[in-house]
mmCIF file with all atom_site columns, C-alpha atoms and ligand atoms in Angstrom:
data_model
loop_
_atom_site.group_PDB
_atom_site.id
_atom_site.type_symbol
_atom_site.label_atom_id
_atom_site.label_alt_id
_atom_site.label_comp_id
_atom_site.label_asym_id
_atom_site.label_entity_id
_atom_site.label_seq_id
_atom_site.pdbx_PDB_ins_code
_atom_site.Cartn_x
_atom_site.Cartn_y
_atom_site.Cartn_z
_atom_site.occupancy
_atom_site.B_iso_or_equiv
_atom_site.pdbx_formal_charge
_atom_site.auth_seq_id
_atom_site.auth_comp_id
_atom_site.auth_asym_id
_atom_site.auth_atom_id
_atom_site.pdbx_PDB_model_num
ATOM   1   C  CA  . UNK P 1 1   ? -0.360  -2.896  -16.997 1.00 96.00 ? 1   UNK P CA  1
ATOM   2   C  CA  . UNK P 1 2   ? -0.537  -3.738  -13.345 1.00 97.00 ? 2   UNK P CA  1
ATOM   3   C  CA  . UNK P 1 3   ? -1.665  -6.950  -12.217 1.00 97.00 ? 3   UNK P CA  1
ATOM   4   C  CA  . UNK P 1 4   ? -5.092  -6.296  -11.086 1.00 98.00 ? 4   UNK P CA  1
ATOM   5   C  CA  . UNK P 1 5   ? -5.544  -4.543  -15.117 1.00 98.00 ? 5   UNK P CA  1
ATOM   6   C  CA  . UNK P 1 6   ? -6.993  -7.557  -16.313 1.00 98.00 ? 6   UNK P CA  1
ATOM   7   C  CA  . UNK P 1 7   ? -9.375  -8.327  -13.164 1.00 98.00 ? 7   UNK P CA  1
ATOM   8   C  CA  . UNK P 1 8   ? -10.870 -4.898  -13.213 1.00 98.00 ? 8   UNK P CA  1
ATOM   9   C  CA  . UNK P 1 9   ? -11.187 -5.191  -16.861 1.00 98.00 ? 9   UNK P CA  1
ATOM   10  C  CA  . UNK P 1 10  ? -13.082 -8.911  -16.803 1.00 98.00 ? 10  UNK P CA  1
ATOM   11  C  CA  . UNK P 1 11  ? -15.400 -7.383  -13.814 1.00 98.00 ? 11  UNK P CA  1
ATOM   12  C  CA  . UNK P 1 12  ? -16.447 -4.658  -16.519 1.00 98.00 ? 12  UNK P CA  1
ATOM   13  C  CA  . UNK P 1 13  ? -17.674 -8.059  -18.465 1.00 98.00 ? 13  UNK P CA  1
ATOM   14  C  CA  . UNK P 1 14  ? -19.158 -9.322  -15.669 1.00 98.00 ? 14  UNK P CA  1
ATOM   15  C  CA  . UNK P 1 15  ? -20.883 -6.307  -15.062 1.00 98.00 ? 15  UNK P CA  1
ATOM   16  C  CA  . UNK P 1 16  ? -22.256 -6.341  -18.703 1.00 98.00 ? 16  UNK P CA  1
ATOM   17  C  CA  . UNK P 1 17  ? -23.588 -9.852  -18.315 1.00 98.00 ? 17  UNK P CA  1
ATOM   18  C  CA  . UNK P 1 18  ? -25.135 -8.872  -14.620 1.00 98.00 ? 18  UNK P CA  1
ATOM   19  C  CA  . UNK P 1 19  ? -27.239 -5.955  -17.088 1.00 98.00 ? 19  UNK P CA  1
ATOM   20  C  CA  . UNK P 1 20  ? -28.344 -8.844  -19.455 1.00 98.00 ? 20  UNK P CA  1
ATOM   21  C  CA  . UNK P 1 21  ? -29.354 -11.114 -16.339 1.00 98.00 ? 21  UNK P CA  1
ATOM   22  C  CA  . UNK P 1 22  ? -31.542 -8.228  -15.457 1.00 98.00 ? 22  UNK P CA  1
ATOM   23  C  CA  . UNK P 1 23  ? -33.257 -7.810  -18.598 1.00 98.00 ? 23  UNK P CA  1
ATOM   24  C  CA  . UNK P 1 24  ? -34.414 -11.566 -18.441 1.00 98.00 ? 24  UNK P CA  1
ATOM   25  C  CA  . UNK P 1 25  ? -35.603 -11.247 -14.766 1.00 98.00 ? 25  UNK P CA  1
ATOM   26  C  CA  . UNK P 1 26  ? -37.972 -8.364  -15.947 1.00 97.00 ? 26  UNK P CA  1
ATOM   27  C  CA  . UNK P 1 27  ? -39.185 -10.085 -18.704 1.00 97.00 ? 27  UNK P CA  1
ATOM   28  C  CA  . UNK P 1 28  ? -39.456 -13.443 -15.960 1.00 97.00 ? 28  UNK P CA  1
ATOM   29  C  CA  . UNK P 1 29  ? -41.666 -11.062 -14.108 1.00 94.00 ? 29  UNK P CA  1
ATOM   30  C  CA  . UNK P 1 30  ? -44.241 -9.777  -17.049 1.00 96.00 ? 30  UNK P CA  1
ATOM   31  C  CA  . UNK P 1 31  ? -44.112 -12.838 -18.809 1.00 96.00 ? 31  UNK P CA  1
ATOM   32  C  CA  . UNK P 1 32  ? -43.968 -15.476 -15.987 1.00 96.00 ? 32  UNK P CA  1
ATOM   33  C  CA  . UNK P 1 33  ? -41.868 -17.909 -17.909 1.00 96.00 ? 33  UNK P CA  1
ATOM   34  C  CA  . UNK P 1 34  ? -37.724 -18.459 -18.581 1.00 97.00 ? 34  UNK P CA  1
ATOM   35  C  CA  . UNK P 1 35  ? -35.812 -19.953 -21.085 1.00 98.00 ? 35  UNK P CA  1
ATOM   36  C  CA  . UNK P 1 36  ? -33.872 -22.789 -19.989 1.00 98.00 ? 36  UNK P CA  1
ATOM   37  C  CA  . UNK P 1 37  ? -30.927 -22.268 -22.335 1.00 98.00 ? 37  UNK P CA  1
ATOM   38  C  CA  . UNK P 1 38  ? -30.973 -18.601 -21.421 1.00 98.00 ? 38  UNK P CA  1
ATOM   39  C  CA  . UNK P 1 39  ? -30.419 -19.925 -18.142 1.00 98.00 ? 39  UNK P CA  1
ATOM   40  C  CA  . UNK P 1 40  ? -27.785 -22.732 -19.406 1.00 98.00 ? 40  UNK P CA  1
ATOM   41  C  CA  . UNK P 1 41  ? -26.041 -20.164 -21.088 1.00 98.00 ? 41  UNK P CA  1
ATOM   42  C  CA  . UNK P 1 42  ? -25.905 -17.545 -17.754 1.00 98.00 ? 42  UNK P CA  1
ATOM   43  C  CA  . UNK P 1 43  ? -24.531 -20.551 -15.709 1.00 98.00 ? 43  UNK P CA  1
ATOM   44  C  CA  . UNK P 1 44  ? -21.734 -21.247 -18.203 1.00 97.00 ? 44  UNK P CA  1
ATOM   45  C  CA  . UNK P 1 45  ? -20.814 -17.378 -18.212 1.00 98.00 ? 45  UNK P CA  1
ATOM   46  C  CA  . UNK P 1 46  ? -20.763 -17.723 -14.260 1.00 98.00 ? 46  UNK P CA  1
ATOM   47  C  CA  . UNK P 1 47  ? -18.907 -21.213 -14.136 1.00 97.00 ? 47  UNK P CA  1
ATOM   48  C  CA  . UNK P 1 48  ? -16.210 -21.087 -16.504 1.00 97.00 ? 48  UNK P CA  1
ATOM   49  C  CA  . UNK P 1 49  ? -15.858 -16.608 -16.876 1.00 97.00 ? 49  UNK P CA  1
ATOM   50  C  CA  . UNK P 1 50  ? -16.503 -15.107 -13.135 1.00 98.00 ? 50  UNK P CA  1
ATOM   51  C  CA  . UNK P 1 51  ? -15.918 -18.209 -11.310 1.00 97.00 ? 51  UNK P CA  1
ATOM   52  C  CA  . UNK P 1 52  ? -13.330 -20.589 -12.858 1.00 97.00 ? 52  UNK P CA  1
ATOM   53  C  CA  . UNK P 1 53  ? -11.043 -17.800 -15.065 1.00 98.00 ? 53  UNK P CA  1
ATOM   54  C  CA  . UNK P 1 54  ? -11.729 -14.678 -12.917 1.00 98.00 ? 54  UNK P CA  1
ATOM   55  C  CA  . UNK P 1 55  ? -12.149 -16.179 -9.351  1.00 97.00 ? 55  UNK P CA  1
ATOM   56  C  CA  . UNK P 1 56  ? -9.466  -18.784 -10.320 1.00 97.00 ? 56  UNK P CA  1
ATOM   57  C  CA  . UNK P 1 57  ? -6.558  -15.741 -10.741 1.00 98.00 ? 57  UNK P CA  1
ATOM   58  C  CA  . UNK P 1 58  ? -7.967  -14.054 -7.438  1.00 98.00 ? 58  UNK P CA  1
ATOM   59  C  CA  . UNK P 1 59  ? -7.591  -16.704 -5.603  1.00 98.00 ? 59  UNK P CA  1
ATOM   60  C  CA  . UNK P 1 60  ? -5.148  -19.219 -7.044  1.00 98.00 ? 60  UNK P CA  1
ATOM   61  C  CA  . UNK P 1 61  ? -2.697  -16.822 -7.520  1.00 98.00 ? 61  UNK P CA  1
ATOM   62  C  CA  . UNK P 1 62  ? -3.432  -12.821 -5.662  1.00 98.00 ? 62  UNK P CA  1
ATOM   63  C  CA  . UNK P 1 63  ? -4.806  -14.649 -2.820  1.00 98.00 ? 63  UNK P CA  1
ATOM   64  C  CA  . UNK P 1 64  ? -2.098  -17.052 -2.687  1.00 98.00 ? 64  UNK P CA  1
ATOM   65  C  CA  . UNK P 1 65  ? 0.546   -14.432 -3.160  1.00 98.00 ? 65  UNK P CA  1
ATOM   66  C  CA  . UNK P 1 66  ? -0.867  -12.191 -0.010  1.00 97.00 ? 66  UNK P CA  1
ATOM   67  C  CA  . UNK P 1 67  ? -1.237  -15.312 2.029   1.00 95.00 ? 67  UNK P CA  1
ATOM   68  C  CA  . UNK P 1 68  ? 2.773   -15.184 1.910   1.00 94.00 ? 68  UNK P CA  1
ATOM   69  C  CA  . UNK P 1 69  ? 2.224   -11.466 3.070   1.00 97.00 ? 69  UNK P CA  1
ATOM   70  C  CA  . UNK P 1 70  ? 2.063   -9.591  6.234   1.00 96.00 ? 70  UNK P CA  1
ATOM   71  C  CA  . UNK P 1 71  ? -1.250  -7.950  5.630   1.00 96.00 ? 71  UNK P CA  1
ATOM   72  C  CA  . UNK P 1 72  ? -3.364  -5.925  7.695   1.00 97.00 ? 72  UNK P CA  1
ATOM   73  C  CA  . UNK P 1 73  ? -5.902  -6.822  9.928   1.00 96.00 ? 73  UNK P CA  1
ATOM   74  C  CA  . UNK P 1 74  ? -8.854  -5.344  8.411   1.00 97.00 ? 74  UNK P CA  1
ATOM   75  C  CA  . UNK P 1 75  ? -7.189  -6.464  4.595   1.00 97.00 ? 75  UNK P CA  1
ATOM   76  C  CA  . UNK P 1 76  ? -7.176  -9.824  6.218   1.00 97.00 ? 76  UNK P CA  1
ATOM   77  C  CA  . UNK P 1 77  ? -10.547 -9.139  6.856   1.00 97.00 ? 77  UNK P CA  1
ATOM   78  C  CA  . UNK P 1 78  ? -11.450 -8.028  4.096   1.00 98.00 ? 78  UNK P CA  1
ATOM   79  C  CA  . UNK P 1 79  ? -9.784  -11.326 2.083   1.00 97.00 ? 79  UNK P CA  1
ATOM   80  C  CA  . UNK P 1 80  ? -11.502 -13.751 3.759   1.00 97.00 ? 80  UNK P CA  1
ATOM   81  C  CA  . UNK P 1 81  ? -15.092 -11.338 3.210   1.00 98.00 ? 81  UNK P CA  1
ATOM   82  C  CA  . UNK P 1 82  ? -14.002 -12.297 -0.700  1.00 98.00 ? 82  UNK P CA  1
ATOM   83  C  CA  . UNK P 1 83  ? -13.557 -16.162 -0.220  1.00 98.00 ? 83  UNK P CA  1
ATOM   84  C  CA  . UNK P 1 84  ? -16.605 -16.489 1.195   1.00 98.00 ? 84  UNK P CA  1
ATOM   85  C  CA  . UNK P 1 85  ? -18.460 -14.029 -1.344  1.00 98.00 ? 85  UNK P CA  1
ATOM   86  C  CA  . UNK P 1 86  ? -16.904 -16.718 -4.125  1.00 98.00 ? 86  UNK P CA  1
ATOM   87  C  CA  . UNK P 1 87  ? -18.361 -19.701 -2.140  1.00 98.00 ? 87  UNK P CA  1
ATOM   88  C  CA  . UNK P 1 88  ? -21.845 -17.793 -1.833  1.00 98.00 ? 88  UNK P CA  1
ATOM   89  C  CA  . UNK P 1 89  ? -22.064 -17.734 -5.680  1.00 97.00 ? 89  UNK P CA  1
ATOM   90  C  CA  . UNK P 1 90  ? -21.444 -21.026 -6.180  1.00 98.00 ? 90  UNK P CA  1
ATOM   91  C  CA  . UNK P 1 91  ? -23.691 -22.098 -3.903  1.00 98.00 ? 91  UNK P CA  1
ATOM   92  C  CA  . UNK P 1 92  ? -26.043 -19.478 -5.772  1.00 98.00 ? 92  UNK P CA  1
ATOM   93  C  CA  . UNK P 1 93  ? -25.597 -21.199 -9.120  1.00 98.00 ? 93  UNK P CA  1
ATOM   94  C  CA  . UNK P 1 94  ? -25.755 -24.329 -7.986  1.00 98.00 ? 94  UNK P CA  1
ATOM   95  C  CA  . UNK P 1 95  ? -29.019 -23.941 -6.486  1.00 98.00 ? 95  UNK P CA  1
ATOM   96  C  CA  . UNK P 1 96  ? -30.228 -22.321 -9.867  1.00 98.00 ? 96  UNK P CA  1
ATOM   97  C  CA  . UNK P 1 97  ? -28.993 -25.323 -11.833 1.00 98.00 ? 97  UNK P CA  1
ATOM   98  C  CA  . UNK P 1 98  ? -31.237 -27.229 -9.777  1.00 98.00 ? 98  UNK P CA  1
ATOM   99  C  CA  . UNK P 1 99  ? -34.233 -24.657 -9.840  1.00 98.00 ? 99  UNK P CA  1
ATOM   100 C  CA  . UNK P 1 100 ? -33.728 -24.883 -13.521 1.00 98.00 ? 100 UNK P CA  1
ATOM   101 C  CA  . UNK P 1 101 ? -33.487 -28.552 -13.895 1.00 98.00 ? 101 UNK P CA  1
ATOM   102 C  CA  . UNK P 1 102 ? -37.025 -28.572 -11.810 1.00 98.00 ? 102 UNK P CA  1
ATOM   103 C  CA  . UNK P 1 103 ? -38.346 -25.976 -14.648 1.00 98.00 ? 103 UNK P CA  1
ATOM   104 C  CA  . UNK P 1 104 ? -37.106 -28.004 -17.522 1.00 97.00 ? 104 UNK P CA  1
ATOM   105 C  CA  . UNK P 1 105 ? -38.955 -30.751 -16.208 1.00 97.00 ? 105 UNK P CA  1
ATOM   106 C  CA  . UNK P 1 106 ? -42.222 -29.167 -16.290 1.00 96.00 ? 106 UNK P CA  1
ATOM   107 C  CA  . UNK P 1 107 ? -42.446 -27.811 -12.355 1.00 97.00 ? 107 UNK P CA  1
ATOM   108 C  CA  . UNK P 1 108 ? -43.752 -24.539 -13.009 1.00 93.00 ? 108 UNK P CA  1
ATOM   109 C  CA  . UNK P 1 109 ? -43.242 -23.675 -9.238  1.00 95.00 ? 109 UNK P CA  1
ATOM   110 C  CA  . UNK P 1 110 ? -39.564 -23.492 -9.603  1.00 97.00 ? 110 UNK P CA  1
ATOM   111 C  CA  . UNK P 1 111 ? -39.867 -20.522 -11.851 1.00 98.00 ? 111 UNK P CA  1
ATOM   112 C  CA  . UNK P 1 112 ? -39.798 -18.896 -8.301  1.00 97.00 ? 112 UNK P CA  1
ATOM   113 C  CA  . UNK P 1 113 ? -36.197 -20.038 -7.248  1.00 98.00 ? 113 UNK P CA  1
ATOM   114 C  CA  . UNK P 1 114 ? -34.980 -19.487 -10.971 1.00 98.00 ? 114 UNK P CA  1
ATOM   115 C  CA  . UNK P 1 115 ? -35.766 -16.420 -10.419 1.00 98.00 ? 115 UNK P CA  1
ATOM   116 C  CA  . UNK P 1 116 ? -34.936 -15.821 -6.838  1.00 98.00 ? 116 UNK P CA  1
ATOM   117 C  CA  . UNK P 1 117 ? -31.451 -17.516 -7.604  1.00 98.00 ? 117 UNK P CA  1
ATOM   118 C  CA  . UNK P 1 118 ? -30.769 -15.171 -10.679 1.00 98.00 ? 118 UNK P CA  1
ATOM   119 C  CA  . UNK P 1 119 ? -32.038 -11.992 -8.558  1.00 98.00 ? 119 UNK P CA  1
ATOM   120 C  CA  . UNK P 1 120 ? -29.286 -13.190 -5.831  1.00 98.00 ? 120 UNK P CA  1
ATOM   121 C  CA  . UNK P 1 121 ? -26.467 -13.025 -8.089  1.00 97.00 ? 121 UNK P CA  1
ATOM   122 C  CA  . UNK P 1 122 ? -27.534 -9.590  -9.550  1.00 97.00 ? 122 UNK P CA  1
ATOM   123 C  CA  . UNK P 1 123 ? -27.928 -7.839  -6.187  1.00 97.00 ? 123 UNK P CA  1
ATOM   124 C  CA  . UNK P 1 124 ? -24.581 -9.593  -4.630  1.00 95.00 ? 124 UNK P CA  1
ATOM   125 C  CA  . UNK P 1 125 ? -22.168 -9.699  -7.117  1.00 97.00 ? 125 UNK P CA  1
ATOM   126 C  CA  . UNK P 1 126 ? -21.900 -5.411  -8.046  1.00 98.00 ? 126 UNK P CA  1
ATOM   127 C  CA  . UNK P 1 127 ? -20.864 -5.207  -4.194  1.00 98.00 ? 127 UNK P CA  1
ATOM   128 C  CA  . UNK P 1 128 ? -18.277 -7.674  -4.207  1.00 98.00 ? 128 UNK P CA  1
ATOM   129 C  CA  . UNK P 1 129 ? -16.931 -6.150  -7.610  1.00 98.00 ? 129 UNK P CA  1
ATOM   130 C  CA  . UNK P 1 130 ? -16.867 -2.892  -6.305  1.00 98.00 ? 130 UNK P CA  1
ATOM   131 C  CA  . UNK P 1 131 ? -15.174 -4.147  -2.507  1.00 98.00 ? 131 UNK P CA  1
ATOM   132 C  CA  . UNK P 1 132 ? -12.322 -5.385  -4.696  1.00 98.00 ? 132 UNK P CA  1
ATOM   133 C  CA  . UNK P 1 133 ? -12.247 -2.561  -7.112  1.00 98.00 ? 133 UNK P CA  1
ATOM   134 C  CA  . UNK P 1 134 ? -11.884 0.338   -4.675  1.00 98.00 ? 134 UNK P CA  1
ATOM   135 C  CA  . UNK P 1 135 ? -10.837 -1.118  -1.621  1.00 97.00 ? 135 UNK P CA  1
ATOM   136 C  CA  . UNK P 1 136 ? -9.079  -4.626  -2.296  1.00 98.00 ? 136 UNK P CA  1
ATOM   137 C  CA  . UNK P 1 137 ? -6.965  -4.102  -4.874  1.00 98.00 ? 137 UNK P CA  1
ATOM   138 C  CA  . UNK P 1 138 ? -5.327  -0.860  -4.351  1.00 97.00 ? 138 UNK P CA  1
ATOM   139 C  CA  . UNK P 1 139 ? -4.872  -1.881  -0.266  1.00 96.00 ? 139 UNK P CA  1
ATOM   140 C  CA  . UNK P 1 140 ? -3.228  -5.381  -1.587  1.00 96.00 ? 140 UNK P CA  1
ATOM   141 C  CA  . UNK P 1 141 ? -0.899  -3.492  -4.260  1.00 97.00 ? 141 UNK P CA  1
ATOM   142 C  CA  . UNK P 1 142 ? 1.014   -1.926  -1.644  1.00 97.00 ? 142 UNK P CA  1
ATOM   143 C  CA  . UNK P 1 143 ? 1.974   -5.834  -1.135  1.00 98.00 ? 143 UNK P CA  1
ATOM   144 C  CA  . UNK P 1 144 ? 4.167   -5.978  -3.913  1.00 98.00 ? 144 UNK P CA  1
ATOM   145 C  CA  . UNK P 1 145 ? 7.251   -4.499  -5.434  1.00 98.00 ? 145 UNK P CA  1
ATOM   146 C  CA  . UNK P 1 146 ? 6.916   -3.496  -9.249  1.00 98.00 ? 146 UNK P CA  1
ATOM   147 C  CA  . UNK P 1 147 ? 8.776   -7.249  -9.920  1.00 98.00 ? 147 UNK P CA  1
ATOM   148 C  CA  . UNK P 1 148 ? 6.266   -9.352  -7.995  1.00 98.00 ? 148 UNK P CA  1
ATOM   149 C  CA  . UNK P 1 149 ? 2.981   -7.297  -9.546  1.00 98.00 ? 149 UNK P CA  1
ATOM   150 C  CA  . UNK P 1 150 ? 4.518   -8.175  -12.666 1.00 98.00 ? 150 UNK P CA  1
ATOM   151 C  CA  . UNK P 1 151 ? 4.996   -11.699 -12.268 1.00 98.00 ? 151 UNK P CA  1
ATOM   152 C  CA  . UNK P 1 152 ? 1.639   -12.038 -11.185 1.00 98.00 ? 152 UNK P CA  1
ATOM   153 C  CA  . UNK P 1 153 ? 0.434   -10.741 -14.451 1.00 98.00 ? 153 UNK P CA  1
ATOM   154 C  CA  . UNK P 1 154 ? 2.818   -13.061 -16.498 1.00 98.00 ? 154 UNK P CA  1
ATOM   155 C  CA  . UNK P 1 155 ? 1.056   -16.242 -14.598 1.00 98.00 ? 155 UNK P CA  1
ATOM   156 C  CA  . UNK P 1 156 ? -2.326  -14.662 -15.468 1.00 98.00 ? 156 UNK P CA  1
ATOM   157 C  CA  . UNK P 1 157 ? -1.853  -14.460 -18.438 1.00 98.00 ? 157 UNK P CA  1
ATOM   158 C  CA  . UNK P 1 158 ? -0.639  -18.011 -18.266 1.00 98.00 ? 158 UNK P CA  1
ATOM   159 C  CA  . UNK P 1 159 ? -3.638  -19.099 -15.967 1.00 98.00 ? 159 UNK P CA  1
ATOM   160 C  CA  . UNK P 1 160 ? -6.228  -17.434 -18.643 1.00 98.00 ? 160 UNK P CA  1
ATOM   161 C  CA  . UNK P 1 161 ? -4.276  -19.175 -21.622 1.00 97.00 ? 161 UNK P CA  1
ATOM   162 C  CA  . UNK P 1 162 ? -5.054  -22.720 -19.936 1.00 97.00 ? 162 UNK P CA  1
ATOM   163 C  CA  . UNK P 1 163 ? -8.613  -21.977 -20.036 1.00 96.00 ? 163 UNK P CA  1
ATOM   164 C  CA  . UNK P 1 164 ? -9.795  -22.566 -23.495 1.00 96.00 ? 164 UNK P CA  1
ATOM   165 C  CA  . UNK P 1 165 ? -8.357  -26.138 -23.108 1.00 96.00 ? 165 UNK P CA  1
ATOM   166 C  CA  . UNK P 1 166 ? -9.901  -26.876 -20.214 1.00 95.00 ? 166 UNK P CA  1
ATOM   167 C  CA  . UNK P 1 167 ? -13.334 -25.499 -21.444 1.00 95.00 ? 167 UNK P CA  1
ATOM   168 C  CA  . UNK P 1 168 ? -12.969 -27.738 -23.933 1.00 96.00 ? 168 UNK P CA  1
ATOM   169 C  CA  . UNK P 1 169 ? -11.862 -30.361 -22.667 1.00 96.00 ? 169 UNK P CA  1
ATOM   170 C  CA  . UNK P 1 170 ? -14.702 -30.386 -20.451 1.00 94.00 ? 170 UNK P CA  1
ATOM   171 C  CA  . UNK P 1 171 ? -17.390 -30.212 -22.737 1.00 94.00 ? 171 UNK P CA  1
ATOM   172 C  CA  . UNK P 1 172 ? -16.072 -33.712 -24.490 1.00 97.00 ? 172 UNK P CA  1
ATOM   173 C  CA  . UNK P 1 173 ? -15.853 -35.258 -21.030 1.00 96.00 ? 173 UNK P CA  1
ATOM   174 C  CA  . UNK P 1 174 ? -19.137 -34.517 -20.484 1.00 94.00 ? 174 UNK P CA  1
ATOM   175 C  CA  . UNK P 1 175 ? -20.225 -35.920 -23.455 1.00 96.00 ? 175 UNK P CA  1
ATOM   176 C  CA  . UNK P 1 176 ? -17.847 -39.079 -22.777 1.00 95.00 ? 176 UNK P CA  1
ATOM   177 C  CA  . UNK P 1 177 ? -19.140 -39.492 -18.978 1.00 85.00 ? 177 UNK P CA  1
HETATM 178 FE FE1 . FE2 S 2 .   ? -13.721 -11.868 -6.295  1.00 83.58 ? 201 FE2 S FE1 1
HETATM 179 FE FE1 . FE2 S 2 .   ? -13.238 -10.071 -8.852  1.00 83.58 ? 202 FE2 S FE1 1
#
């Protein structure tokens, strides 16, 4: 498998969850209420799956690999397009943490920037998959030699075997805080 194998295959999960997200904004629409733990739950999947796991090996270790590289000017470009796109969604969920804390509170208004919030994330994130999928990826692979795709597999596969523990240990420091 090359190195970008398993970020294609976690954007298919992504992609999956984006279809659920979806599902609850129609039903947001008809029913003009959310469930906060839906919500909870969505934020987790965005936190610790797109952002931390899959955003962490883009940028912690591709990015940081090509950074050593001679690239392009419009891969360059392009790069920097995708570090920005990753700070955009977590500004996105952190401004539906808050809509969401407003909701749980009983502020029926901020049903609006749940909504709004979870709407951003569907419409942006499918373009940002799909500007790494068919234009990122295979542009960045001509980068490497066979050796250094492979060793960039070998530390994600270290990176992604780090992130149960951390999950983890998370969840009891927030308990413990
Ligand atoms: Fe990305
Ligand atoms: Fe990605």
């Amino acid at each position: 498998m090359q190195a970008r194998g398993p970020l294609m295959i976690e954007h298919r999960l992504i992609e999956r969850m984006l279809s659920v997200i979806q599902d609850v904004l129609k039903k947001i629409e008809t029913k003009h209420e959310v469930d906060p733990v839906f919500v909870d739950v969505a934020v987790d999947f965005i936190r610790m799956y797109a952002d931390r796991t899959h955003h962490g090996k883009e940028e912690d270790i591709l990015f940081r690999e090509l950074k050593n590289k001679t690239l392009s000017i419009e891969d360059r470009r392009v790069m920097n397009e995708l570090i920005e796109e990753h700070v955009f969604g977590r500004q996105t969920t952190k401004a539906l943490v808050a809509a969401n804390t407003r909701y749980r509170a009983g502020d029926e208004t901020a049903l609006t920037d749940v909504a709004g919030n979870l709407r951003t994330l569907i419409e942006f994130y499918p373009k940002h998959i799909e500007k790494e999928d068919k234009r990122f990826f295979p542009s960045s692979r001509a980068y490497f030699t066979e050796e250094e795709d492979q060793a960039m597999l070998a530390e994600f596969w270290e990176f992604d075997r780090q992130m149960i523990h951390e999950k983890y240990k998370s969840v009891v420091e927030g308990f413990q805080k």
